[in-house]
Backbone as CSV, one residue per row, in Angstrom:
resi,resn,N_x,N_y,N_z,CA_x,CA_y,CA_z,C_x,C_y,C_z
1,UNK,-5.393,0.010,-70.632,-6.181,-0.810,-69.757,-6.130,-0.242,-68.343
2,UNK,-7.038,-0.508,-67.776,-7.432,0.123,-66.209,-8.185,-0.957,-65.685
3,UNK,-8.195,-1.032,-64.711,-8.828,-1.955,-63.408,-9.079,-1.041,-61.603
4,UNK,-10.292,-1.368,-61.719,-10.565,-0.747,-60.165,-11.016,-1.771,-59.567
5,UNK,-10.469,-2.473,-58.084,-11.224,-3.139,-57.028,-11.759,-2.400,-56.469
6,UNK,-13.228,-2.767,-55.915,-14.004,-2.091,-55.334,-13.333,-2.378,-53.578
7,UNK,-13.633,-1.449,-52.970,-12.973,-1.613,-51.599,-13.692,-2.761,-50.730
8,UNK,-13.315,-2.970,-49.665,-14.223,-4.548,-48.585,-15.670,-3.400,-48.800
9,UNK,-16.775,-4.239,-48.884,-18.048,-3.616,-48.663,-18.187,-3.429,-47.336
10,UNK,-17.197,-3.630,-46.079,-17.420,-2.968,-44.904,-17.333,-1.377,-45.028
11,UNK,-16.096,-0.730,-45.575,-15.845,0.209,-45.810,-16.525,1.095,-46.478
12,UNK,-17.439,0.874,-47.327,-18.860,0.951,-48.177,-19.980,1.171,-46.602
13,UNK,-19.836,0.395,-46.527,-21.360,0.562,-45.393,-20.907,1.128,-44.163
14,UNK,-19.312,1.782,-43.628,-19.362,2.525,-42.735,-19.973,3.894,-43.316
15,UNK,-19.265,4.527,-44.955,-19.512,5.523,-45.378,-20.700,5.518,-45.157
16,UNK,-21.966,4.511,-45.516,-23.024,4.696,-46.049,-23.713,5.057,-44.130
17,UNK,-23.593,4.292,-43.415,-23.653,4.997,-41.635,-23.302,5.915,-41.233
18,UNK,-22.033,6.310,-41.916,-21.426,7.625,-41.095,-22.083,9.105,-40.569
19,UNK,-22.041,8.886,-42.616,-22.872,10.458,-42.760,-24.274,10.318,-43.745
20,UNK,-24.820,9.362,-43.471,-26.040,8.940,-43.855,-26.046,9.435,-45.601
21,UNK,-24.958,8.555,-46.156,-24.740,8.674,-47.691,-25.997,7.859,-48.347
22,UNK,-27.386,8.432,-48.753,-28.331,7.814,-48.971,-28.124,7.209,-50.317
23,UNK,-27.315,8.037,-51.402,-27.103,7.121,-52.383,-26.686,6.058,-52.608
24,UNK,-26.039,6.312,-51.686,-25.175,4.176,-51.448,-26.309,3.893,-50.830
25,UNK,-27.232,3.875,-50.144,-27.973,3.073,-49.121,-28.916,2.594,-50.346
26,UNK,-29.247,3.361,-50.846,-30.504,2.979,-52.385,-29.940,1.838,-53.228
27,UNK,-28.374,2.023,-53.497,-27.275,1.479,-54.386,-27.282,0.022,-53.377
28,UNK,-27.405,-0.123,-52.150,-27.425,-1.446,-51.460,-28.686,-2.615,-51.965
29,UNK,-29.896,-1.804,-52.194,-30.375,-2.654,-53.010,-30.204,-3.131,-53.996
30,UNK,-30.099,-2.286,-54.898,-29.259,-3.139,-56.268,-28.381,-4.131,-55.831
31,UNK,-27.661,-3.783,-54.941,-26.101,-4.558,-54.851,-27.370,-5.831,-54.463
32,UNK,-27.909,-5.795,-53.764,-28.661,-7.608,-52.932,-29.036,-8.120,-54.152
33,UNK,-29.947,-7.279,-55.575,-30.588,-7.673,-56.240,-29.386,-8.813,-56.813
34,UNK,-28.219,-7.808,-57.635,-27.103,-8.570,-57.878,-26.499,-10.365,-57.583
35,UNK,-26.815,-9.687,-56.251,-27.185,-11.712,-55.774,-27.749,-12.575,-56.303
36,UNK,-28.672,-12.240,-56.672,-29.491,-13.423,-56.821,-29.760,-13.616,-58.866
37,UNK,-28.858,-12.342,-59.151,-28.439,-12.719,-60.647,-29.068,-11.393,-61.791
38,UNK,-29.870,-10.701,-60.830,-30.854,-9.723,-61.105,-30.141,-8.429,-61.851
39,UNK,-30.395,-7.848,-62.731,-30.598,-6.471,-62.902,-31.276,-5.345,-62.378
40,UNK,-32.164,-5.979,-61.414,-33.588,-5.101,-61.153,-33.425,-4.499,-59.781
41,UNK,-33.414,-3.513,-59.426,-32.742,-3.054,-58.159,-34.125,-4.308,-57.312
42,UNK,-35.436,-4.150,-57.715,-36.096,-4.054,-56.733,-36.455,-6.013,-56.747
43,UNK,-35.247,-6.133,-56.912,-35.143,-7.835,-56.531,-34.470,-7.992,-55.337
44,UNK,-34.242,-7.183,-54.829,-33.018,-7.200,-53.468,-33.868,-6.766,-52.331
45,UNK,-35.200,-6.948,-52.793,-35.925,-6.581,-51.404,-35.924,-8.404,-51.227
46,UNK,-36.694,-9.187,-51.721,-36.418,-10.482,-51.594,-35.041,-10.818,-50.713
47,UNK,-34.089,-10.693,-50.989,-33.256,-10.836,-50.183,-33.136,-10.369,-48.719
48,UNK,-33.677,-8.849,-48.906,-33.430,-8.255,-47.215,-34.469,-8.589,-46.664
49,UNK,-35.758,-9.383,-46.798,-36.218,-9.756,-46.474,-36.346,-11.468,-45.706
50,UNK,-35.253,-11.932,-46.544,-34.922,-12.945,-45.959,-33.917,-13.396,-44.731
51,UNK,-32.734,-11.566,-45.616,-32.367,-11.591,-43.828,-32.769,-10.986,-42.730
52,UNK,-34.100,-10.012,-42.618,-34.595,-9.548,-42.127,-35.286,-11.079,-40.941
53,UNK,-35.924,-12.049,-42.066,-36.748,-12.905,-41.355,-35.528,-14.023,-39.886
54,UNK,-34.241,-14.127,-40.716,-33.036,-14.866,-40.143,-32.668,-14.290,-39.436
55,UNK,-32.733,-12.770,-39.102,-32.266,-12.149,-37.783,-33.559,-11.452,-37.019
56,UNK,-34.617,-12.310,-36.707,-35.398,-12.158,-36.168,-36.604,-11.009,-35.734
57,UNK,-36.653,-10.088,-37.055,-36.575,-9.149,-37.264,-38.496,-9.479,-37.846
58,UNK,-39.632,-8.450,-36.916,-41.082,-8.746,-37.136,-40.738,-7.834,-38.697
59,UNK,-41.525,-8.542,-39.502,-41.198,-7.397,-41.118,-42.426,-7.126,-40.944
60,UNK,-43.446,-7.056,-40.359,-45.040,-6.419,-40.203,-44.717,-5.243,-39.586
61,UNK,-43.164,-4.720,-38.703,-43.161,-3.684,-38.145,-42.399,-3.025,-39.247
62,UNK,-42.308,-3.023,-40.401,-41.461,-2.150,-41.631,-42.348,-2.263,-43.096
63,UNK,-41.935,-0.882,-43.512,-42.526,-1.180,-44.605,-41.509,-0.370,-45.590
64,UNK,-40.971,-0.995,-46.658,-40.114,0.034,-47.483,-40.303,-0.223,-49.001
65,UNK,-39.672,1.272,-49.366,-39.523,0.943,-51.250,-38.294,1.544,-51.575
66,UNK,-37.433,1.961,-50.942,-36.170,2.332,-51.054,-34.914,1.895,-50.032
67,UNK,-33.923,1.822,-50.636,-32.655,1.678,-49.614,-32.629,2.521,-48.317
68,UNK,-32.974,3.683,-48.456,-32.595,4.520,-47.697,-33.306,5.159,-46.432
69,UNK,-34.564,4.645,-46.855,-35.651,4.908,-46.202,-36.171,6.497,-45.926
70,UNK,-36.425,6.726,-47.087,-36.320,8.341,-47.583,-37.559,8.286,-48.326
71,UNK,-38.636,7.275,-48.906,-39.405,7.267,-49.486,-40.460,7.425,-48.544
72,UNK,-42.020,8.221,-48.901,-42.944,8.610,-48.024,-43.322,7.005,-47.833
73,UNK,-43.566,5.913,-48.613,-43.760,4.633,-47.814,-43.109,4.282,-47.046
74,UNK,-42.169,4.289,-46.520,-41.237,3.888,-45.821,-41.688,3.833,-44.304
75,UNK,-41.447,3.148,-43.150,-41.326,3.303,-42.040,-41.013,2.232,-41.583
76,UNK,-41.030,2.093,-40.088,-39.915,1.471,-39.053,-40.130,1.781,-37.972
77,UNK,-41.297,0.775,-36.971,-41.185,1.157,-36.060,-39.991,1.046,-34.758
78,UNK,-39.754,1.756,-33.204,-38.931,1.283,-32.744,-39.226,0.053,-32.352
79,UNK,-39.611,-1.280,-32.425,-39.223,-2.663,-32.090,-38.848,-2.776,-33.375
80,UNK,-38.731,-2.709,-34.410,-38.463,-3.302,-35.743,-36.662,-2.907,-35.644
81,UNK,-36.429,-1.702,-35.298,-35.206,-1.306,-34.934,-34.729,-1.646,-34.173
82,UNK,-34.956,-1.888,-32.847,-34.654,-2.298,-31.550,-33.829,-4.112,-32.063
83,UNK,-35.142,-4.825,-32.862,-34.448,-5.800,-32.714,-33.643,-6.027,-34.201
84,UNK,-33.499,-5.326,-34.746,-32.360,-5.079,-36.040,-30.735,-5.101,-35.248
85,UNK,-31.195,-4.222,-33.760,-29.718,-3.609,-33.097,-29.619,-4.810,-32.453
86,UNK,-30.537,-5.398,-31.774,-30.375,-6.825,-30.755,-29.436,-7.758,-31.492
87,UNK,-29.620,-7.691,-32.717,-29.260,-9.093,-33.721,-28.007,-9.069,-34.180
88,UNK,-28.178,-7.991,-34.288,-26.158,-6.932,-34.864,-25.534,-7.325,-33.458
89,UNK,-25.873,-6.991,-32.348,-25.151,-7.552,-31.043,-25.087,-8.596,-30.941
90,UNK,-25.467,-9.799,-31.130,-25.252,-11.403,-31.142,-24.048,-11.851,-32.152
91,UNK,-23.834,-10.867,-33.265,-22.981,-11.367,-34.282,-21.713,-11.534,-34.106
92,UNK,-20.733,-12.223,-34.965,-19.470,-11.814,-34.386,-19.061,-10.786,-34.980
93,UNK,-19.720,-10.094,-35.977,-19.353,-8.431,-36.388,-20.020,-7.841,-35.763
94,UNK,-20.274,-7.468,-34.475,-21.143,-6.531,-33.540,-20.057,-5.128,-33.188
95,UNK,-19.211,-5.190,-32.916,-18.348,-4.528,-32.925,-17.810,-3.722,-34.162
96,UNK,-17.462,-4.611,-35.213,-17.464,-3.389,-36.267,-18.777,-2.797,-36.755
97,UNK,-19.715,-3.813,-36.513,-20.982,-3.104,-36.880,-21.177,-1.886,-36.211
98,UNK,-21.034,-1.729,-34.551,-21.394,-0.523,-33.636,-20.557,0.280,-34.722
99,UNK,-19.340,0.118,-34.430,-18.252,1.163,-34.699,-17.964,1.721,-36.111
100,UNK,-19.013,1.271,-37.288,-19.466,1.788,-38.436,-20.572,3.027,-38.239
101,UNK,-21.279,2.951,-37.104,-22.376,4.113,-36.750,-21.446,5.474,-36.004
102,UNK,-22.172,6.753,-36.216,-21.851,7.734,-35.993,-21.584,7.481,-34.498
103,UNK,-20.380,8.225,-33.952,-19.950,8.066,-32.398,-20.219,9.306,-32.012
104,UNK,-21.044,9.669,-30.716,-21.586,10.955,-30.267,-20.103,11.512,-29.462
105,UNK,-20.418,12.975,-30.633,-19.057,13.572,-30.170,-18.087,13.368,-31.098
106,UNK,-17.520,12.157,-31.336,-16.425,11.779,-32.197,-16.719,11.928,-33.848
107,UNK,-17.752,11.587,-34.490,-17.630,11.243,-35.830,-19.106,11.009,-36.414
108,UNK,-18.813,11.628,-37.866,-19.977,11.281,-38.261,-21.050,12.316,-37.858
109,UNK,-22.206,11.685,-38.509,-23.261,12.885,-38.121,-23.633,13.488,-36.599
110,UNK,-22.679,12.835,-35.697,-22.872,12.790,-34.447,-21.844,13.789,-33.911
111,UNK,-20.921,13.935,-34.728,-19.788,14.378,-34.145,-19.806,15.781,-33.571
112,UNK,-20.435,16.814,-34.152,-20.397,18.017,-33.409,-21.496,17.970,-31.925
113,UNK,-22.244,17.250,-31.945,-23.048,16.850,-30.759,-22.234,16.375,-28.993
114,UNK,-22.540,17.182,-28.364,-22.141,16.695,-26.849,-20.589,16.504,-26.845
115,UNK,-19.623,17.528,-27.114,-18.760,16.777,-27.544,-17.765,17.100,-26.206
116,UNK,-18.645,17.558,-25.547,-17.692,17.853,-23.136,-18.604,16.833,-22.472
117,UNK,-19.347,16.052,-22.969,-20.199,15.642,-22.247,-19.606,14.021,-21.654
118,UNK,-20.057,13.912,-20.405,-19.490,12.281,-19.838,-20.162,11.033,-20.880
119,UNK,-21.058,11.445,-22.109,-21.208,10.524,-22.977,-20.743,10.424,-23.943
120,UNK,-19.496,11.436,-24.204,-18.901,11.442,-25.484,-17.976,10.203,-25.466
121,UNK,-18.620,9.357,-27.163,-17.561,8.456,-27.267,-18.070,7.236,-27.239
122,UNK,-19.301,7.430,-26.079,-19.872,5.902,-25.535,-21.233,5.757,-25.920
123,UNK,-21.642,6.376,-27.260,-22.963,6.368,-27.761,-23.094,6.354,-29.287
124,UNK,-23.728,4.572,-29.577,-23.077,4.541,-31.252,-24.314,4.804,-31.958
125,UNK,-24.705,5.272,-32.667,-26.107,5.776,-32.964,-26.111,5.891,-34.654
126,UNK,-26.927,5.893,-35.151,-27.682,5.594,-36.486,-29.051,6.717,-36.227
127,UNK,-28.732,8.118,-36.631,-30.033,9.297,-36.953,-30.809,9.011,-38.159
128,UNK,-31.726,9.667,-38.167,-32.670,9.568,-39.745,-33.426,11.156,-39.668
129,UNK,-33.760,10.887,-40.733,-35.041,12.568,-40.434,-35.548,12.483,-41.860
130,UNK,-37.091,12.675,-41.710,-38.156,12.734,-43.064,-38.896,14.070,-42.435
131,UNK,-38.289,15.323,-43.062,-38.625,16.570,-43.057,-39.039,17.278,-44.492
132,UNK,-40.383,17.793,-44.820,-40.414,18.361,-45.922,-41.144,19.860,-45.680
133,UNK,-41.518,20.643,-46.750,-41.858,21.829,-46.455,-43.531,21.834,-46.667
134,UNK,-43.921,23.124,-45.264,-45.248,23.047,-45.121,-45.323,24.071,-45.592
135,UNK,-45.443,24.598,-46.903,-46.007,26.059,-47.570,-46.885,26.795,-47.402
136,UNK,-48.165,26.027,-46.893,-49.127,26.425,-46.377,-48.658,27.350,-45.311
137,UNK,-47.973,26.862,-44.252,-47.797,27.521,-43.009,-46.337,27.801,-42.902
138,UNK,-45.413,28.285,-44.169,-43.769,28.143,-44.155,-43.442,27.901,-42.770
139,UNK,-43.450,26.691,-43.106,-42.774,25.806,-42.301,-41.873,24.746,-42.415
140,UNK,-41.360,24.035,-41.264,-41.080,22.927,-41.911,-41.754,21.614,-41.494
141,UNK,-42.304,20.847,-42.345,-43.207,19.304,-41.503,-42.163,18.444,-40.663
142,UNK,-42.507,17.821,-39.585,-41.090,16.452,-39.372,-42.211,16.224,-39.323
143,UNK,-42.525,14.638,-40.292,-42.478,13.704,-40.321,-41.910,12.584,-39.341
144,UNK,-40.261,12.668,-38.846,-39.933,11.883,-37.879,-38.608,12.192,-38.064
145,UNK,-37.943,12.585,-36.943,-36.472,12.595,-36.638,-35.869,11.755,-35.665
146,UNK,-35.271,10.855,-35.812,-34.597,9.383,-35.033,-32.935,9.625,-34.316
147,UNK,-33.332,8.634,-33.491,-31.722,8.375,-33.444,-31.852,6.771,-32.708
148,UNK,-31.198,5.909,-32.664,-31.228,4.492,-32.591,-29.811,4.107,-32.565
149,UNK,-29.229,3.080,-31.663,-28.176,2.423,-31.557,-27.800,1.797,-30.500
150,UNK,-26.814,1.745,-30.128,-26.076,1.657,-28.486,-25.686,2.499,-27.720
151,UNK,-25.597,2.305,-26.708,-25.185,2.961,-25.220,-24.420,2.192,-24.516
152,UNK,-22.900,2.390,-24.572,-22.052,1.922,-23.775,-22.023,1.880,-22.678
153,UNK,-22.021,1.024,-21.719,-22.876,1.148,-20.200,-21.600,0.380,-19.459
154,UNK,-20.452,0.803,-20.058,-18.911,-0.517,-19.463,-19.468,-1.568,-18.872
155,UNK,-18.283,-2.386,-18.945,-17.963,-3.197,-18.926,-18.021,-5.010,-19.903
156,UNK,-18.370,-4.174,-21.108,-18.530,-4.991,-22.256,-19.907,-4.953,-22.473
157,UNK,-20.714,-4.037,-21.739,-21.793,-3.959,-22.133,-22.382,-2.822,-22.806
158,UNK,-23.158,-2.860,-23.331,-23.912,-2.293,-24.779,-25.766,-2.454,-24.774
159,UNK,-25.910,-1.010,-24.553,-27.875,-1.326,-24.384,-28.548,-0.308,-25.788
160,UNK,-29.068,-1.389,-26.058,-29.556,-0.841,-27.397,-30.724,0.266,-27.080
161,UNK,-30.997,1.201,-28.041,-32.144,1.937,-27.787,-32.769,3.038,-28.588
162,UNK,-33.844,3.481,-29.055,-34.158,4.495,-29.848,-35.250,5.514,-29.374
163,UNK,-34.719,6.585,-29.980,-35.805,7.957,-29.256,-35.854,8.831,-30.620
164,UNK,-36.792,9.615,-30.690,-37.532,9.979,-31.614,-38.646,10.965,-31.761
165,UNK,-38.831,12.040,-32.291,-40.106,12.922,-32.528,-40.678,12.251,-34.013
166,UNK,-42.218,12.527,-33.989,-42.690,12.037,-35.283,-44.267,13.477,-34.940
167,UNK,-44.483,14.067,-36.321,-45.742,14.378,-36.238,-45.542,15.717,-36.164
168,UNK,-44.290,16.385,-35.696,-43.862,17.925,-35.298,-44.109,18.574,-36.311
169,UNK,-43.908,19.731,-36.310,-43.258,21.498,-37.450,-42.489,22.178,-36.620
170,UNK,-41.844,23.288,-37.219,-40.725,23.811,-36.955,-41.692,25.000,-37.178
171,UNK,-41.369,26.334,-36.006,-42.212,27.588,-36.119,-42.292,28.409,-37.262
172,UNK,-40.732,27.935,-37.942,-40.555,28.960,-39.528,-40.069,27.705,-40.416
173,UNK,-39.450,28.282,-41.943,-38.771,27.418,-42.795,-37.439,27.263,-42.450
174,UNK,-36.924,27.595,-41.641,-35.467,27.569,-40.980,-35.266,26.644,-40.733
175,UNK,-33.903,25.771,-41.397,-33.756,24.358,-41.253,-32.916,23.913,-40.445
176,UNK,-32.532,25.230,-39.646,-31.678,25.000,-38.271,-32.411,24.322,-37.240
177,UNK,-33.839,25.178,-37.701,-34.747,24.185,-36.505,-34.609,23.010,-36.234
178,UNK,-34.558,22.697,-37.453,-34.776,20.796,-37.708,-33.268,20.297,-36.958
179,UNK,-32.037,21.065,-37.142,-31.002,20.503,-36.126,-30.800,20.618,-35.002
180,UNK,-31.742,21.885,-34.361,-32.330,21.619,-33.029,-32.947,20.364,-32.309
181,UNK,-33.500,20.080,-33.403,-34.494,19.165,-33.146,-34.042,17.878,-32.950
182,UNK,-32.968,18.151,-33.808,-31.474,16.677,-34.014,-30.554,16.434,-32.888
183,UNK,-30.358,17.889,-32.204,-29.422,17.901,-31.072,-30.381,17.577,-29.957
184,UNK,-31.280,17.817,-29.745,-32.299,17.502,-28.632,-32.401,16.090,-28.548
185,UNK,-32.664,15.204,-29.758,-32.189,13.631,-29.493,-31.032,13.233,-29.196
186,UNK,-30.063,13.382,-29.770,-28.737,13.235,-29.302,-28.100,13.868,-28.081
187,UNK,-28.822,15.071,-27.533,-28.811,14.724,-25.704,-29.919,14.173,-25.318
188,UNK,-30.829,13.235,-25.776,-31.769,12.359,-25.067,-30.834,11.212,-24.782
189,UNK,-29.811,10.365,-26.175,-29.052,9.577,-25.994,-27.801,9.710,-25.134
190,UNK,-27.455,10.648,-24.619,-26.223,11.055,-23.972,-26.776,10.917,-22.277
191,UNK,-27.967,11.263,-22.317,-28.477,11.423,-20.933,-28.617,9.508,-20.541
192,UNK,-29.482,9.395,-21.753,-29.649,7.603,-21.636,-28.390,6.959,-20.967
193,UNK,-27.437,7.365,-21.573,-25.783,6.576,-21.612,-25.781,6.861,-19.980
194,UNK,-25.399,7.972,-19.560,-25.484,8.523,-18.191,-25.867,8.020,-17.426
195,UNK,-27.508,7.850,-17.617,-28.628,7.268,-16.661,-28.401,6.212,-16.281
């Protein structure tokens, strides 16, 4: 006989923030469906939709078919995000919530980013990127590369905010580009923190 507890689902959803573990993020739907008694992953939109509506959140500014938001339906504009982050700040998990997102400089997909900079540390951020290949023109398409979260601004304060390219290519298929393109937001957010 064997037995596994699954760990606190906080610990689950830092992994799934950290380093943008999309399989758990897909696997989060199922888990909502689960709620409500379901087998069906895609019963757990019902649910995030309901907490979407309870944390004040316009659902006319989102549209999804996956956890992860990796599917070409998918999108999110920044107010739909903006006030996702507003709502996480009112909670009394606002704090572990920030501190589940990548820390610029410190951790996570953030971590090799700015890491001498007077914003290291004080910028909690949540990246994305929907990049595919333009064969036509070997290239690469962005679609949209994000970054969204907080900006530690002391003194217990915290300013939410998101910046973003959508619509770009990259001059070759070189997918370094695309982390160019990643580091260029993440000193947009470092400068923000600053400013």
């Amino acid at each position: 006989m064997a037995a596994y507890t699954s760990p606190p689902f906080v610990q689950y959803a830092t992994l799934i923030l950290k380093v943008s573990h999309n399989l758990g993020a897909n696997l989060d739907m199922c888990l909502l469906a689960v709620t409500t008694g379901s087998r069906q992953c895609m019963a757990g939109f019902p649910v995030l939709a309901g907490f979407l509506d309870r944390a004040g959140v316009d659902r006319e500014q989102a549209e999804l078919l996956d956890g992860r938001g990796g599917n070409p339906a998918d999108r999110a504009t920044p107010q739909a995000l903006v006030q996702m982050l507003t709502y996480w700040q009112r909670t009394p998990e606002a704090a572990r919530f920030r501190e589940a997102l990548p820390v610029l400089g410190v951790d996570g997909l953030l971590a090799e980013n700015c890491r001498d900079c007077p914003a290291r540390g004080k910028v909690f951020a949540k990246t994305g990127a929907a990049v595919g290949l333009d064969a036509l023109n070997d290239r690469l398409a962005v679609g949209a590369i994000t970054i969204a979260g907080y900006l530690d601004k002391g003194g217990g304060r915290y300013d939410t905010f998101y910046a973003g390219v959508n619509g770009a290519s990259t001059p070759t298929a070189d997918p370094t580009e695309v982390l160019s393109i990643a580091n260029d937001l993440a000193m947009i957010a470092a400068y923000l923190q600053e400013g």
